Amino acid sequence: MTASPTAQGTPAGRVRWSMIWLAFGAVTINYLDRANLGVALPYMTEDLDLSKTATGCCWAPSSGRTRRSCPVPAGWSTASARAG
C-alpha cells in the first residue's frame, strides 16, 4: 500500500504520525523503566533485605502502570478525534 505524496500533509496523516511517535515514546519509556528495574532489583533486594514477596510487590507496579494509566486518555483522544 503506497500513500500519495500529499497524504502526509493532510490532518489525518499528521494525526497518524503523531500517534505513531507517541506509541514509540511510550514503548521506549516502558522498556527503559523495566531495564533499569531489572538491573537495580537484585541490589535493592540484597541491600534492603527484601523477601521474594516484597520483590514481587516492587516489580508489579512497574508492569501495570501503563496498563492502568493509558486507557482513559486513549479513550478521550479517540472520542475527540471521532467527534472532530
mmCIF file of the C-alpha atoms, coordinates in Angstrom:
data_MODEL
# 
_entry.id   MODEL 
# 
loop_
_atom_site.group_PDB 
_atom_site.id 
_atom_site.type_symbol 
_atom_site.label_atom_id 
_atom_site.label_alt_id 
_atom_site.label_comp_id 
_atom_site.label_asym_id 
_atom_site.label_entity_id 
_atom_site.label_seq_id 
_atom_site.pdbx_PDB_ins_code 
_atom_site.Cartn_x 
_atom_site.Cartn_y 
_atom_site.Cartn_z 
_atom_site.occupancy 
_atom_site.B_iso_or_equiv 
_atom_site.pdbx_formal_charge 
_atom_site.auth_seq_id 
_atom_site.auth_comp_id 
_atom_site.auth_asym_id 
_atom_site.auth_atom_id 
_atom_site.pdbx_PDB_model_num 
ATOM 1  C CA . MET A 1 1  ? 0.000   0.000   0.000  1.00 0.00 ? 1  MET A CA 1 
ATOM 2  C CA . THR A 1 2  ? 1.592   3.247   -1.068 1.00 0.00 ? 2  THR A CA 1 
ATOM 3  C CA . ALA A 1 3  ? 0.429   6.655   0.030  1.00 0.00 ? 3  ALA A CA 1 
ATOM 4  C CA . SER A 1 4  ? 0.225   9.591   -2.282 1.00 0.00 ? 4  SER A CA 1 
ATOM 5  C CA . PRO A 1 5  ? 2.782   12.360  -1.669 1.00 0.00 ? 5  PRO A CA 1 
ATOM 6  C CA . THR A 1 6  ? 0.047   14.748  -0.481 1.00 0.00 ? 6  THR A CA 1 
ATOM 7  C CA . ALA A 1 7  ? -1.381  12.295  2.082  1.00 0.00 ? 7  ALA A CA 1 
ATOM 8  C CA . GLN A 1 8  ? 1.188   13.231  4.719  1.00 0.00 ? 8  GLN A CA 1 
ATOM 9  C CA . GLY A 1 9  ? 0.185   16.880  4.596  1.00 0.00 ? 9  GLY A CA 1 
ATOM 10 C CA . THR A 1 10 ? -3.451  16.158  5.453  1.00 0.00 ? 10 THR A CA 1 
ATOM 11 C CA . PRO A 1 11 ? -4.681  16.410  9.050  1.00 0.00 ? 11 PRO A CA 1 
ATOM 12 C CA . ALA A 1 12 ? -5.299  12.640  9.140  1.00 0.00 ? 12 ALA A CA 1 
ATOM 13 C CA . GLY A 1 13 ? -1.724  11.985  8.057  1.00 0.00 ? 13 GLY A CA 1 
ATOM 14 C CA . ARG A 1 14 ? -0.347  14.283  10.751 1.00 0.00 ? 14 ARG A CA 1 
ATOM 15 C CA . VAL A 1 15 ? -2.512  12.682  13.425 1.00 0.00 ? 15 VAL A CA 1 
ATOM 16 C CA . ARG A 1 16 ? -1.438  9.225   12.287 1.00 0.00 ? 16 ARG A CA 1 
ATOM 17 C CA . TRP A 1 17 ? 2.251   10.079  12.565 1.00 0.00 ? 17 TRP A CA 1 
ATOM 18 C CA . SER A 1 18 ? 1.707   11.827  15.898 1.00 0.00 ? 18 SER A CA 1 
ATOM 19 C CA . MET A 1 19 ? 0.096   8.671   17.266 1.00 0.00 ? 19 MET A CA 1 
ATOM 20 C CA . ILE A 1 20 ? 2.947   6.542   15.947 1.00 0.00 ? 20 ILE A CA 1 
ATOM 21 C CA . TRP A 1 21 ? 5.514   8.779   17.659 1.00 0.00 ? 21 TRP A CA 1 
ATOM 22 C CA . LEU A 1 22 ? 3.521   8.800   20.910 1.00 0.00 ? 22 LEU A CA 1 
ATOM 23 C CA . ALA A 1 23 ? 3.321   4.990   20.860 1.00 0.00 ? 23 ALA A CA 1 
ATOM 24 C CA . PHE A 1 24 ? 7.059   4.786   20.154 1.00 0.00 ? 24 PHE A CA 1 
ATOM 25 C CA . GLY A 1 25 ? 7.751   7.107   23.091 1.00 0.00 ? 25 GLY A CA 1 
ATOM 26 C CA . ALA A 1 26 ? 5.550   5.068   25.434 1.00 0.00 ? 26 ALA A CA 1 
ATOM 27 C CA . VAL A 1 27 ? 7.211   1.805   24.425 1.00 0.00 ? 27 VAL A CA 1 
ATOM 28 C CA . THR A 1 28 ? 10.664  3.346   24.857 1.00 0.00 ? 28 THR A CA 1 
ATOM 29 C CA . ILE A 1 29 ? 9.852   4.656   28.344 1.00 0.00 ? 29 ILE A CA 1 
ATOM 30 C CA . ASN A 1 30 ? 8.371   1.278   29.312 1.00 0.00 ? 30 ASN A CA 1 
ATOM 31 C CA . TYR A 1 31 ? 11.494  -0.537  28.071 1.00 0.00 ? 31 TYR A CA 1 
ATOM 32 C CA . LEU A 1 32 ? 13.843  1.810   29.951 1.00 0.00 ? 32 LEU A CA 1 
ATOM 33 C CA . ASP A 1 33 ? 11.775  1.508   33.124 1.00 0.00 ? 33 ASP A CA 1 
ATOM 34 C CA . ARG A 1 34 ? 11.842  -2.285  33.027 1.00 0.00 ? 34 ARG A CA 1 
ATOM 35 C CA . ALA A 1 35 ? 15.534  -2.413  32.103 1.00 0.00 ? 35 ALA A CA 1 
ATOM 36 C CA . ASN A 1 36 ? 16.516  -0.099  34.968 1.00 0.00 ? 36 ASN A CA 1 
ATOM 37 C CA . LEU A 1 37 ? 14.437  -2.004  37.476 1.00 0.00 ? 37 LEU A CA 1 
ATOM 38 C CA . GLY A 1 38 ? 15.802  -5.312  36.196 1.00 0.00 ? 38 GLY A CA 1 
ATOM 39 C CA . VAL A 1 39 ? 19.360  -4.108  36.829 1.00 0.00 ? 39 VAL A CA 1 
ATOM 40 C CA . ALA A 1 40 ? 18.644  -2.439  40.174 1.00 0.00 ? 40 ALA A CA 1 
ATOM 41 C CA . LEU A 1 41 ? 16.308  -5.035  41.690 1.00 0.00 ? 41 LEU A CA 1 
ATOM 42 C CA . PRO A 1 42 ? 18.962  -7.602  42.721 1.00 0.00 ? 42 PRO A CA 1 
ATOM 43 C CA . TYR A 1 43 ? 20.920  -4.874  44.520 1.00 0.00 ? 43 TYR A CA 1 
ATOM 44 C CA . MET A 1 44 ? 17.762  -3.475  46.110 1.00 0.00 ? 44 MET A CA 1 
ATOM 45 C CA . THR A 1 45 ? 16.784  -6.963  47.277 1.00 0.00 ? 45 THR A CA 1 
ATOM 46 C CA . GLU A 1 46 ? 20.176  -7.507  48.870 1.00 0.00 ? 46 GLU A CA 1 
ATOM 47 C CA . ASP A 1 47 ? 20.573  -4.040  50.417 1.00 0.00 ? 47 ASP A CA 1 
ATOM 48 C CA . LEU A 1 48 ? 17.043  -3.788  51.775 1.00 0.00 ? 48 LEU A CA 1 
ATOM 49 C CA . ASP A 1 49 ? 16.824  -7.487  52.700 1.00 0.00 ? 49 ASP A CA 1 
ATOM 50 C CA . LEU A 1 50 ? 13.588  -7.926  50.742 1.00 0.00 ? 50 LEU A CA 1 
ATOM 51 C CA . SER A 1 51 ? 11.755  -11.233 50.558 1.00 0.00 ? 51 SER A CA 1 
ATOM 52 C CA . LYS A 1 52 ? 10.607  -12.654 47.243 1.00 0.00 ? 52 LYS A CA 1 
ATOM 53 C CA . THR A 1 53 ? 7.093   -11.389 48.015 1.00 0.00 ? 53 THR A CA 1 
ATOM 54 C CA . ALA A 1 54 ? 8.343   -7.848  48.623 1.00 0.00 ? 54 ALA A CA 1 
ATOM 55 C CA . THR A 1 55 ? 10.435  -8.030  45.464 1.00 0.00 ? 55 THR A CA 1 
ATOM 56 C CA . GLY A 1 56 ? 7.330   -9.024  43.513 1.00 0.00 ? 56 GLY A CA 1 
ATOM 57 C CA . CYS A 1 57 ? 5.484   -6.069  45.001 1.00 0.00 ? 57 CYS A CA 1 
ATOM 58 C CA . CYS A 1 58 ? 8.276   -3.794  43.733 1.00 0.00 ? 58 CYS A CA 1 
ATOM 59 C CA . TRP A 1 59 ? 8.111   -5.300  40.244 1.00 0.00 ? 59 TRP A CA 1 
ATOM 60 C CA . ALA A 1 60 ? 4.311   -5.405  39.837 1.00 0.00 ? 60 ALA A CA 1 
ATOM 61 C CA . PRO A 1 61 ? 3.651   -1.631  39.798 1.00 0.00 ? 61 PRO A CA 1 
ATOM 62 C CA . SER A 1 62 ? 6.133   -1.066  37.000 1.00 0.00 ? 62 SER A CA 1 
ATOM 63 C CA . SER A 1 63 ? 4.472   -3.641  34.771 1.00 0.00 ? 63 SER A CA 1 
ATOM 64 C CA . GLY A 1 64 ? 0.928   -2.463  35.418 1.00 0.00 ? 64 GLY A CA 1 
ATOM 65 C CA . ARG A 1 65 ? 1.485   1.298   35.449 1.00 0.00 ? 65 ARG A CA 1 
ATOM 66 C CA . THR A 1 66 ? 0.994   1.760   31.718 1.00 0.00 ? 66 THR A CA 1 
ATOM 67 C CA . ARG A 1 67 ? -1.979  -0.593  31.567 1.00 0.00 ? 67 ARG A CA 1 
ATOM 68 C CA . ARG A 1 68 ? -3.710  1.336   34.350 1.00 0.00 ? 68 ARG A CA 1 
ATOM 69 C CA . SER A 1 69 ? -2.908  4.869   33.198 1.00 0.00 ? 69 SER A CA 1 
ATOM 70 C CA . CYS A 1 70 ? -3.291  4.783   29.411 1.00 0.00 ? 70 CYS A CA 1 
ATOM 71 C CA . PRO A 1 71 ? -6.819  3.507   28.646 1.00 0.00 ? 71 PRO A CA 1 
ATOM 72 C CA . VAL A 1 72 ? -8.649  6.645   29.829 1.00 0.00 ? 72 VAL A CA 1 
ATOM 73 C CA . PRO A 1 73 ? -6.526  9.184   27.869 1.00 0.00 ? 73 PRO A CA 1 
ATOM 74 C CA . ALA A 1 74 ? -6.632  6.890   24.853 1.00 0.00 ? 74 ALA A CA 1 
ATOM 75 C CA . GLY A 1 75 ? -10.427 6.753   25.059 1.00 0.00 ? 75 GLY A CA 1 
ATOM 76 C CA . TRP A 1 76 ? -10.676 10.524  25.384 1.00 0.00 ? 76 TRP A CA 1 
ATOM 77 C CA . SER A 1 77 ? -8.395  11.106  22.406 1.00 0.00 ? 77 SER A CA 1 
ATOM 78 C CA . THR A 1 78 ? -10.298 8.563   20.308 1.00 0.00 ? 78 THR A CA 1 
ATOM 79 C CA . ALA A 1 79 ? -13.654 10.120  21.209 1.00 0.00 ? 79 ALA A CA 1 
ATOM 80 C CA . SER A 1 80 ? -12.437 13.651  20.428 1.00 0.00 ? 80 SER A CA 1 
ATOM 81 C CA . ALA A 1 81 ? -10.906 12.512  17.125 1.00 0.00 ? 81 ALA A CA 1 
ATOM 82 C CA . ARG A 1 82 ? -14.206 10.928  16.062 1.00 0.00 ? 82 ARG A CA 1 
ATOM 83 C CA . ALA A 1 83 ? -16.218 13.983  17.139 1.00 0.00 ? 83 ALA A CA 1 
ATOM 84 C CA . GLY A 1 84 ? -13.956 16.441  15.288 1.00 0.00 ? 84 GLY A CA 1 
# 
